[in-house]
GROMACS .gro file of N, CA and C in nm:
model
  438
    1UNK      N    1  20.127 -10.628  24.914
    1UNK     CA    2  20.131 -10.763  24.961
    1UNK      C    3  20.182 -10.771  25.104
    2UNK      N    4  20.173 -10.905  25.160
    2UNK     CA    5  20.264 -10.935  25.297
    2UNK      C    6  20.324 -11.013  25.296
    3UNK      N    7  20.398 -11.006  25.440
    3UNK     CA    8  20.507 -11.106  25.486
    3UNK      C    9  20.500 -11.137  25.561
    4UNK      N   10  20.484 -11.284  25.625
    4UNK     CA   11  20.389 -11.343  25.702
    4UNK      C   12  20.527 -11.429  25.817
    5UNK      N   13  20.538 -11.407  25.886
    5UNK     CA   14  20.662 -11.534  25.907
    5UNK      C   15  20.670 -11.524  26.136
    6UNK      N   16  20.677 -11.598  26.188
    6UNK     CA   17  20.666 -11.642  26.311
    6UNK      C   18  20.819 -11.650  26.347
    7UNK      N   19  20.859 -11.625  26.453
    7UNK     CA   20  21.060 -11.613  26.468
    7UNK      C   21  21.088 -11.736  26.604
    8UNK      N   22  21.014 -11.861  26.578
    8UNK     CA   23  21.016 -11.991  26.629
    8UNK      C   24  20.967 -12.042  26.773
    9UNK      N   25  20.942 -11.858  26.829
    9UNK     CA   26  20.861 -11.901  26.958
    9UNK      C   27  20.697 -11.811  26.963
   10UNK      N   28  20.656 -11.859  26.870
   10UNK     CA   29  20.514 -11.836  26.837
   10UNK      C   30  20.482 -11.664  26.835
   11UNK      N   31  20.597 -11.594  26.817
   11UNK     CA   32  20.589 -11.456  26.802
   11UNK      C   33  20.470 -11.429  26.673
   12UNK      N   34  20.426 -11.310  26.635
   12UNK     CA   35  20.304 -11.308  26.525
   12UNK      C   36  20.405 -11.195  26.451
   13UNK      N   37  20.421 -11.188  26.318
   13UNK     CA   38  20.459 -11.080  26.278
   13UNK      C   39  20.396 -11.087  26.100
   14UNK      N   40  20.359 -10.998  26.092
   14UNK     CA   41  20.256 -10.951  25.938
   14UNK      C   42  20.288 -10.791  25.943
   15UNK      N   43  20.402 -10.818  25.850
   15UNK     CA   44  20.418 -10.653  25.765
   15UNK      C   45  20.371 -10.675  25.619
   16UNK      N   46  20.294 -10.519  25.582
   16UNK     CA   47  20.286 -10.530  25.442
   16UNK      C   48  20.423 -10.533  25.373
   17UNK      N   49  20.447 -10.547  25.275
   17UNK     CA   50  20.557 -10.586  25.142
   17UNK      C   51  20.594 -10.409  25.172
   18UNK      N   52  20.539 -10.333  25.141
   18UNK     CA   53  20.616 -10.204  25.120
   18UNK      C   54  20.718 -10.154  25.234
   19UNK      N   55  20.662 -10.229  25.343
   19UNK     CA   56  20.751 -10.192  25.464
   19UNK      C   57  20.858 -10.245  25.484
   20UNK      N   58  20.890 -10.366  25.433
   20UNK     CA   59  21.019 -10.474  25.427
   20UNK      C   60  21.132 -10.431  25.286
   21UNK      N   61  21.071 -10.354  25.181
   21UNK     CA   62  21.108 -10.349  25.060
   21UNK      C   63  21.122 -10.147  25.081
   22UNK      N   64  21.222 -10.094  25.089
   22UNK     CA   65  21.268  -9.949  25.096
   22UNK      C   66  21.296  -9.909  24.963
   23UNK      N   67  21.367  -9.994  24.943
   23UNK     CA   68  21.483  -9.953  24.816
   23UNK      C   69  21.506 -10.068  24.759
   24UNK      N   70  21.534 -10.057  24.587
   24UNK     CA   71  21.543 -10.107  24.496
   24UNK      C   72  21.657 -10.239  24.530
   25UNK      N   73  21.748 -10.256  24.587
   25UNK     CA   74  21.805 -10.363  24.665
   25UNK      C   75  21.734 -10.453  24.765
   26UNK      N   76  21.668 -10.433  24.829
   26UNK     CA   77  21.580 -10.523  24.933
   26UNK      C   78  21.426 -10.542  24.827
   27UNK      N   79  21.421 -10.482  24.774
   27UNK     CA   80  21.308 -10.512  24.692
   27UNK      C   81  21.319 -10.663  24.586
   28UNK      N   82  21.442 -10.625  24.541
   28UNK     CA   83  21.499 -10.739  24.470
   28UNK      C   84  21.538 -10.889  24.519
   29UNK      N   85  21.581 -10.849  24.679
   29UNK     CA   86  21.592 -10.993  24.758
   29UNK      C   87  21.440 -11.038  24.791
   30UNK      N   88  21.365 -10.951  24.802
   30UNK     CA   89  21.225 -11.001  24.880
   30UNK      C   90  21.182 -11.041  24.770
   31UNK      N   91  21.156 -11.022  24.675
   31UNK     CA   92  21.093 -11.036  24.511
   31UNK      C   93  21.134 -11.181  24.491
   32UNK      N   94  21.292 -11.211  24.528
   32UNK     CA   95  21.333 -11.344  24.460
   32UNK      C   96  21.246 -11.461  24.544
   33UNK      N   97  21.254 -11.416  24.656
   33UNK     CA   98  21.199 -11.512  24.759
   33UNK      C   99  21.068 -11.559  24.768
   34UNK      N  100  20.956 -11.467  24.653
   34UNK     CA  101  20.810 -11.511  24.667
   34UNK      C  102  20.868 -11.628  24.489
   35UNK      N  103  20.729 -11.665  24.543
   35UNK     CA  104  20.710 -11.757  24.414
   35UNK      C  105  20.565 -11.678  24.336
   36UNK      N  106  20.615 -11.650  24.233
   36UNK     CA  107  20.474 -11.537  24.207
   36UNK      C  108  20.400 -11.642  24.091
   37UNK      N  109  20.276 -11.636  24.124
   37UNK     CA  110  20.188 -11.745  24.062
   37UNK      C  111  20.168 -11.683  23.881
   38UNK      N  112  20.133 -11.728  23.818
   38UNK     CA  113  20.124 -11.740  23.686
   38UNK      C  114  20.012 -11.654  23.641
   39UNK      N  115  19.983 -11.634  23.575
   39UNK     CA  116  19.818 -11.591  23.498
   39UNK      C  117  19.762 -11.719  23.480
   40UNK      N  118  19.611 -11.767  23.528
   40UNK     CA  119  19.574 -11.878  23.454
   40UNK      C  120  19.527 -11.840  23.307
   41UNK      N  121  19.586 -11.982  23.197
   41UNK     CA  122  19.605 -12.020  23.098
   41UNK      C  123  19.459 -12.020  23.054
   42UNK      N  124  19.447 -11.968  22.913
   42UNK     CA  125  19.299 -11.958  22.842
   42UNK      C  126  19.267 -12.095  22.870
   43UNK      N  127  19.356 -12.179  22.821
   43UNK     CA  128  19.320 -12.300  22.810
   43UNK      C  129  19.260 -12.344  22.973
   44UNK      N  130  19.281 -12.313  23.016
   44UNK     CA  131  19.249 -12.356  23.191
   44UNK      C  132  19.122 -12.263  23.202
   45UNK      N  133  19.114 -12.169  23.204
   45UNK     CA  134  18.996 -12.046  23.183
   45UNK      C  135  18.890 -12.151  23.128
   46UNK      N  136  18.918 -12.100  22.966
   46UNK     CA  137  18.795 -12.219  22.901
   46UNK      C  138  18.711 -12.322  22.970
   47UNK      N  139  18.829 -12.420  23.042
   47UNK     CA  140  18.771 -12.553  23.119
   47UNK      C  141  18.664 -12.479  23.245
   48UNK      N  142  18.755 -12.420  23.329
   48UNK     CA  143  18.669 -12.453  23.409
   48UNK      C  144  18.532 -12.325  23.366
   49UNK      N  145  18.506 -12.242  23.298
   49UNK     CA  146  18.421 -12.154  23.244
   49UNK      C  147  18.286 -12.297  23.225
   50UNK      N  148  18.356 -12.365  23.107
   50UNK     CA  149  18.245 -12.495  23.091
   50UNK      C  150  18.264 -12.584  23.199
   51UNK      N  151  18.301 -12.616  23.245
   51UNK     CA  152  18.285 -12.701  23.340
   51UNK      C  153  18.259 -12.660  23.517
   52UNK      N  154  18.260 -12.537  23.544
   52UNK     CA  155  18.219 -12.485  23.682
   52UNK      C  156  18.132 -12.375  23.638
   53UNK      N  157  18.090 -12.291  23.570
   53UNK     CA  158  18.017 -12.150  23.484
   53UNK      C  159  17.911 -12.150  23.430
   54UNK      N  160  17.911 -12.247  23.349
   54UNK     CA  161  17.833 -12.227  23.253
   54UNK      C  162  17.802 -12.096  23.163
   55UNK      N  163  17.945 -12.105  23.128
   55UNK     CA  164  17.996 -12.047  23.022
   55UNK      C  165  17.993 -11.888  23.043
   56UNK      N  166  17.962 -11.846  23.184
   56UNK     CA  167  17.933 -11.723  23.269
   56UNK      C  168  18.049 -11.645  23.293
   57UNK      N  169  18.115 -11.574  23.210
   57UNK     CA  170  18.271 -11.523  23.222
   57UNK      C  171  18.324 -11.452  23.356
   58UNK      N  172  18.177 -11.389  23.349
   58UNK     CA  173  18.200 -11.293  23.502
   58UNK      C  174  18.207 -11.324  23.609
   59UNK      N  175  18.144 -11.468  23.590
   59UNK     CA  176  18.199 -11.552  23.716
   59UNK      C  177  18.367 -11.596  23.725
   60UNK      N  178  18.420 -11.620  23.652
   60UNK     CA  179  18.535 -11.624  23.635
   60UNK      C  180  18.659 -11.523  23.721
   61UNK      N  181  18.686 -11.567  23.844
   61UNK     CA  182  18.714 -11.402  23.933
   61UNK      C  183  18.918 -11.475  23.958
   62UNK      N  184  18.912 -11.546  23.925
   62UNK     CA  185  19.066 -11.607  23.972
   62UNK      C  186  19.193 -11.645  23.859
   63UNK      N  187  19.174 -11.523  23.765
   63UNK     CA  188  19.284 -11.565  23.626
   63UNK      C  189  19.410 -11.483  23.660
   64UNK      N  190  19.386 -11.393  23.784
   64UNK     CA  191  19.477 -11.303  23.851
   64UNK      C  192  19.468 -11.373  24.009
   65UNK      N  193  19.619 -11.473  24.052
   65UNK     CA  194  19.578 -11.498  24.159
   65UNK      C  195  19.736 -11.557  24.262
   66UNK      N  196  19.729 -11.543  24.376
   66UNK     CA  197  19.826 -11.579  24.452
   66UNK      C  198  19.816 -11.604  24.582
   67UNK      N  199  19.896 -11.708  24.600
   67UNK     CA  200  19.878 -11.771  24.710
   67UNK      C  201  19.957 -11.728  24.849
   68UNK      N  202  19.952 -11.707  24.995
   68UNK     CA  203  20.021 -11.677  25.073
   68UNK      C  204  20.052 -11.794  25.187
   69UNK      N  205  20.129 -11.858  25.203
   69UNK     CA  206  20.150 -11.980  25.277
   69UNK      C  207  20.166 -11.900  25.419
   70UNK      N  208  20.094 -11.933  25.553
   70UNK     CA  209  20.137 -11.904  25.703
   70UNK      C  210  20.156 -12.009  25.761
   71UNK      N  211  20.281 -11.985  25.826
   71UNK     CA  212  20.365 -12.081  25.945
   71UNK      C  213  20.247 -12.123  26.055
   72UNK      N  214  20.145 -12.080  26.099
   72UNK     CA  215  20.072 -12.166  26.165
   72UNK      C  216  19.911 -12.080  26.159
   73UNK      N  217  19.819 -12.111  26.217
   73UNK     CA  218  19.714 -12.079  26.203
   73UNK      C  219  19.663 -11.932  26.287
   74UNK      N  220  19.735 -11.883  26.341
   74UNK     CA  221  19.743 -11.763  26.391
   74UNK      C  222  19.787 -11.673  26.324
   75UNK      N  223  19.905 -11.717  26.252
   75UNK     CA  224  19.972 -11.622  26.142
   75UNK      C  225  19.885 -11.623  26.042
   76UNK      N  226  19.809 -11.671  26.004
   76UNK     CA  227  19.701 -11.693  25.905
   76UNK      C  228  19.567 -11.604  25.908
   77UNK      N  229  19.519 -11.587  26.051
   77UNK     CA  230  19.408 -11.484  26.099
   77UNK      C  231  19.459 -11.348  26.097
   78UNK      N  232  19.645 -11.363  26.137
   78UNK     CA  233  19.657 -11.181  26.156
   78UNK      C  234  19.622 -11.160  26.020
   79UNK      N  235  19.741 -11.207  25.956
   79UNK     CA  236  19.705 -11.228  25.790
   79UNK      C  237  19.596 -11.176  25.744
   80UNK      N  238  19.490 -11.224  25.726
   80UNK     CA  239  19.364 -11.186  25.722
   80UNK      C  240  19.287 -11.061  25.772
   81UNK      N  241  19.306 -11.064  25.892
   81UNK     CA  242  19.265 -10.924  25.917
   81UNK      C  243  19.330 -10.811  25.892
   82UNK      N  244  19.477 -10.842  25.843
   82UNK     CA  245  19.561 -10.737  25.813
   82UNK      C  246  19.510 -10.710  25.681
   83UNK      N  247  19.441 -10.818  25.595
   83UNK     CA  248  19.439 -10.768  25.416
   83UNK      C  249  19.258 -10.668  25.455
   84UNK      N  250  19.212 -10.768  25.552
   84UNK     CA  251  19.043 -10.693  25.531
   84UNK      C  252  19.077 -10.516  25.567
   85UNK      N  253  19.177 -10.530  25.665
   85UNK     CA  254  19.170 -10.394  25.733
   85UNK      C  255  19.243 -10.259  25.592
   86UNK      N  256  19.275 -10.333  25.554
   86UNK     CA  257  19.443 -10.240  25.417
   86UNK      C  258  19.273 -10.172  25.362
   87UNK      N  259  19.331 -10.000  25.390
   87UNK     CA  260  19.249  -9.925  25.311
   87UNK      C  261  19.248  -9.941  25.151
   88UNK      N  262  19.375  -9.974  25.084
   88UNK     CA  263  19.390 -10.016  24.966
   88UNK      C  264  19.295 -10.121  24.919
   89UNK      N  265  19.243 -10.214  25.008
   89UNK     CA  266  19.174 -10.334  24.931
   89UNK      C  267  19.043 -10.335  24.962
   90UNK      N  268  18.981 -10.368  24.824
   90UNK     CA  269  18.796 -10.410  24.862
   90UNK      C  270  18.794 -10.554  24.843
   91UNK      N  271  18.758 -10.592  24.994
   91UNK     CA  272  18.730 -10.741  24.993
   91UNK      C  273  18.589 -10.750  24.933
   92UNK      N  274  18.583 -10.877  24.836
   92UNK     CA  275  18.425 -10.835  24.733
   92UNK      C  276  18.379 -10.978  24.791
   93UNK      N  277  18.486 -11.098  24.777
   93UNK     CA  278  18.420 -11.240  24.890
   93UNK      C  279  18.470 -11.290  24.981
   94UNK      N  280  18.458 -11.406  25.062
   94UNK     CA  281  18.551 -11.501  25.132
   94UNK      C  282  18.468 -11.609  25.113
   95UNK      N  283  18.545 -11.695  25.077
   95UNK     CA  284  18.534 -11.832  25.091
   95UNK      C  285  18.638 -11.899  25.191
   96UNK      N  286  18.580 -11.976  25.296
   96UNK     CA  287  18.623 -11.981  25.449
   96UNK      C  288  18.621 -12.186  25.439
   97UNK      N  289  18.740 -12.229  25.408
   97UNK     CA  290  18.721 -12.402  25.375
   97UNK      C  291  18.818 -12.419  25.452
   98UNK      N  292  18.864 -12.358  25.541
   98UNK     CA  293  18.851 -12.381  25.703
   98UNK      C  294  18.792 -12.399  25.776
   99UNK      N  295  18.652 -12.362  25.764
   99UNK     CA  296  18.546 -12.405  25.865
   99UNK      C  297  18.499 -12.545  25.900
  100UNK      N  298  18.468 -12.530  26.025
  100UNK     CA  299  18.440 -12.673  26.057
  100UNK      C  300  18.381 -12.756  25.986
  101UNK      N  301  18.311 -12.696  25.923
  101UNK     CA  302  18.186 -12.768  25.851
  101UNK      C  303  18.203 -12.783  25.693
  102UNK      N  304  18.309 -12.727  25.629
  102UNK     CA  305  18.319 -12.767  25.517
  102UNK      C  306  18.387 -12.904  25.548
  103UNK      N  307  18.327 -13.018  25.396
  103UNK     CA  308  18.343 -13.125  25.454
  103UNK      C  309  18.470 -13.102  25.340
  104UNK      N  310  18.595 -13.059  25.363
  104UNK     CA  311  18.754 -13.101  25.343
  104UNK      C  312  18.793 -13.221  25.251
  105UNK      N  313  18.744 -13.333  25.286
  105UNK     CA  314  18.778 -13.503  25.261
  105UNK      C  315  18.690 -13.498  25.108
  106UNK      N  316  18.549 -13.500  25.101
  106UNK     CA  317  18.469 -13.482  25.072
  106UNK      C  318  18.469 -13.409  24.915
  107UNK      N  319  18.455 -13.270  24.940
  107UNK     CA  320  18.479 -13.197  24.830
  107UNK      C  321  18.646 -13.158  24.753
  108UNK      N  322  18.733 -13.172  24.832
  108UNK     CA  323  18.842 -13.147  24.795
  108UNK      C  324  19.029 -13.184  24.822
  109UNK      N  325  18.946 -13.323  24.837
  109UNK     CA  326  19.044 -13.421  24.836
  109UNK      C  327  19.116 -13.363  24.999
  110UNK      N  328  19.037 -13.319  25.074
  110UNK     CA  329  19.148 -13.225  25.201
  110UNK      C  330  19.246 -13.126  25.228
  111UNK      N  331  19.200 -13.057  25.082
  111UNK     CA  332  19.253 -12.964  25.070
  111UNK      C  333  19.200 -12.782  25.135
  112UNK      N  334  19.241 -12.746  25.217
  112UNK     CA  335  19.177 -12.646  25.282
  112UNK      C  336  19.282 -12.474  25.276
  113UNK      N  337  19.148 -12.412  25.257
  113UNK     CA  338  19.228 -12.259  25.268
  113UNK      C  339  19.136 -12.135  25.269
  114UNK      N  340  19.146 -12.003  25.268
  114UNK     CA  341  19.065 -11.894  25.266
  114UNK      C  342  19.091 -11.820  25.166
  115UNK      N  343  19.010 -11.817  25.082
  115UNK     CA  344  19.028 -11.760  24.942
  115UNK      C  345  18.958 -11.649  24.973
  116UNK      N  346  19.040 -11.536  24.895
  116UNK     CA  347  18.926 -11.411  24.934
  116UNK      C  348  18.942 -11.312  24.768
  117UNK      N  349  18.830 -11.276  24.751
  117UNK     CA  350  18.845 -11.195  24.607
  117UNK      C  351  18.800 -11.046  24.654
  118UNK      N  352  18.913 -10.989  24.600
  118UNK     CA  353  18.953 -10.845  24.604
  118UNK      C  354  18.985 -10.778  24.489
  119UNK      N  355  18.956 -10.628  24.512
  119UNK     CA  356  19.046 -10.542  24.407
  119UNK      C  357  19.109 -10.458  24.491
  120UNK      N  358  19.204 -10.353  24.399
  120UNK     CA  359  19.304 -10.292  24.455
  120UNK      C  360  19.198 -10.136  24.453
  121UNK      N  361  19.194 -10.041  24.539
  121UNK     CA  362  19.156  -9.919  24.539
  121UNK      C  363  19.234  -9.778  24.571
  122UNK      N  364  19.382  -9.826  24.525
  122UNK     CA  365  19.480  -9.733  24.523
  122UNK      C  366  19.481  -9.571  24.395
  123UNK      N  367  19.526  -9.486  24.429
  123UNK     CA  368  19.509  -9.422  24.307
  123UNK      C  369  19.616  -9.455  24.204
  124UNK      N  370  19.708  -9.534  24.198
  124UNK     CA  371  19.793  -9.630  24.047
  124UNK      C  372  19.683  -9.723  23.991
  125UNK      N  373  19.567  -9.790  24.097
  125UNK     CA  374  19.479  -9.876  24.038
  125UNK      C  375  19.386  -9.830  23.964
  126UNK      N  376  19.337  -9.695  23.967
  126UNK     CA  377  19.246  -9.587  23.937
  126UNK      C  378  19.299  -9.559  23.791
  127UNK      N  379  19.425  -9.519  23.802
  127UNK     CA  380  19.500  -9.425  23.710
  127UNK      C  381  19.536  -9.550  23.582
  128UNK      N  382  19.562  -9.714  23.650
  128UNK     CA  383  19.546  -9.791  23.531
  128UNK      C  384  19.455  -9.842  23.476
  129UNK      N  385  19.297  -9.840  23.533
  129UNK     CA  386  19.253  -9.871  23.510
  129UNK      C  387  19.175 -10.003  23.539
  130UNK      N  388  19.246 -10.039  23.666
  130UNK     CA  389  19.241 -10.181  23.727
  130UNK      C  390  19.157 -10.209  23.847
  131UNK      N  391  19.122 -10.053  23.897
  131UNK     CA  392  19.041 -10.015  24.065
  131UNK      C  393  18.906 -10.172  24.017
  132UNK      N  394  18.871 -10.211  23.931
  132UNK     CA  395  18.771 -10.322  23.894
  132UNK      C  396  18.782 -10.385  23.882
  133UNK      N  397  18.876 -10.435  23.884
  133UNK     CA  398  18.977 -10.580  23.814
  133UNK      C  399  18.983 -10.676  23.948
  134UNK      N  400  18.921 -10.806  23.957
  134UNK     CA  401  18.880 -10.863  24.048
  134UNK      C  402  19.032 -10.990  24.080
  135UNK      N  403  19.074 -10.999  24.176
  135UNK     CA  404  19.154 -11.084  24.186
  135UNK      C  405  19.156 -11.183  24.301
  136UNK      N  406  19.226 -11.319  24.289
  136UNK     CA  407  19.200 -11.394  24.442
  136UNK      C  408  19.351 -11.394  24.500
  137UNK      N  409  19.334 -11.364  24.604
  137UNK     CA  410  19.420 -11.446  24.733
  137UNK      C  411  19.394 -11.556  24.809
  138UNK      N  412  19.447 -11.702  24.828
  138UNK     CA  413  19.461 -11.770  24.890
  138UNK      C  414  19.543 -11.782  24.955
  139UNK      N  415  19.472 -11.777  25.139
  139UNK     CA  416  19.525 -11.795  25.259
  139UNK      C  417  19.545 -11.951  25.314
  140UNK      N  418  19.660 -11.999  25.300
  140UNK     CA  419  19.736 -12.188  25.359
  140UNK      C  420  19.772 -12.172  25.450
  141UNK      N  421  19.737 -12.248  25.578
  141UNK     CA  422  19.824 -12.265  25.670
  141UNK      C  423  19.927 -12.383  25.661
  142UNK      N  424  20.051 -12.378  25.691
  142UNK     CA  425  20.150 -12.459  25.689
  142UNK      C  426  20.164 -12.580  25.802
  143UNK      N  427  20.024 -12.545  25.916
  143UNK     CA  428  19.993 -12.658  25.947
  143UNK      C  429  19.870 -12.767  25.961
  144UNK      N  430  19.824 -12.735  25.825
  144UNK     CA  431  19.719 -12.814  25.724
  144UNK      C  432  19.796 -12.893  25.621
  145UNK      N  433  19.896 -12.871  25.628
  145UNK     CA  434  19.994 -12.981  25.533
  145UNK      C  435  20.010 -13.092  25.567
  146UNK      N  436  20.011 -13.218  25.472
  146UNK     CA  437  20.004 -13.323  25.476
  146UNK      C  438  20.130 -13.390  25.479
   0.00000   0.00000   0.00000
């Protein structure tokens, strides 16, 4: 994972998680500080399966998923190019509702972000069994907030 954070005069800084986290003590402060998103709920699965799918499971790519909030929209691109570039990850989509042209208001109440679906291609992901296991990240900028 990363850590995304600006030091108030528009500095850029994006380290991965392993580099901030050494030892089992800093691991534990950095850990408290994310908000780690949930598994979505069968019951939530189900819905939107029938109601966005048509009943198409494999479409279903976001029951493993987390969100990364950036302090402004620059921190948001390093962001990004920092996850496309991580030899560890296969970016498989992007969905880009940042773009000018998604109409924001329209489809989603103005809600905007860069969702990207990935797997992990580490050899622990290999060895569990997970190198296939499709998951999303959503990229927020913190100054798209309302």
């Amino acid at each position: 994972g990363f850590v995304v954070r600006g030091d108030g005069k528009d500095a850029r800084l994006v380290r991965r998680w392993s580099e901030l986290v050494r030892d089992k003590e800093s691991e534990e402060a950095a850990d408290a500080a994310v908000k780690w998103a949930a598994v979505k709920s069968p019951e939530r699965a189900i819905e939107k399966l029938v109601r966005c799918y048509d009943g198409k499971v494999s479409r279903l790519l976001d029951v493993c998923r987390q969100s990364i909030l950036f302090e402004s929209s620059l921190l948001l691109a390093d962001g990004l190019q920092a996850i496309v570039m991580d030899p560890d990850v296969e970016v498989l989509a992007a969905h880009n509702r940042l773009h000018v042209d998604y109409e924001a208001n329209r489809i989603s109440l103005g809600y905007r972000d860069v969702k990207l679906n990935m797997r992990l291609t580490t050899q622990a992901s290999r060895r569990l069994g997970l190198d296939y296991h499709v998951f999303e990240v959503a990229s927020l900028s913190l100054a798209f907030r309302g």
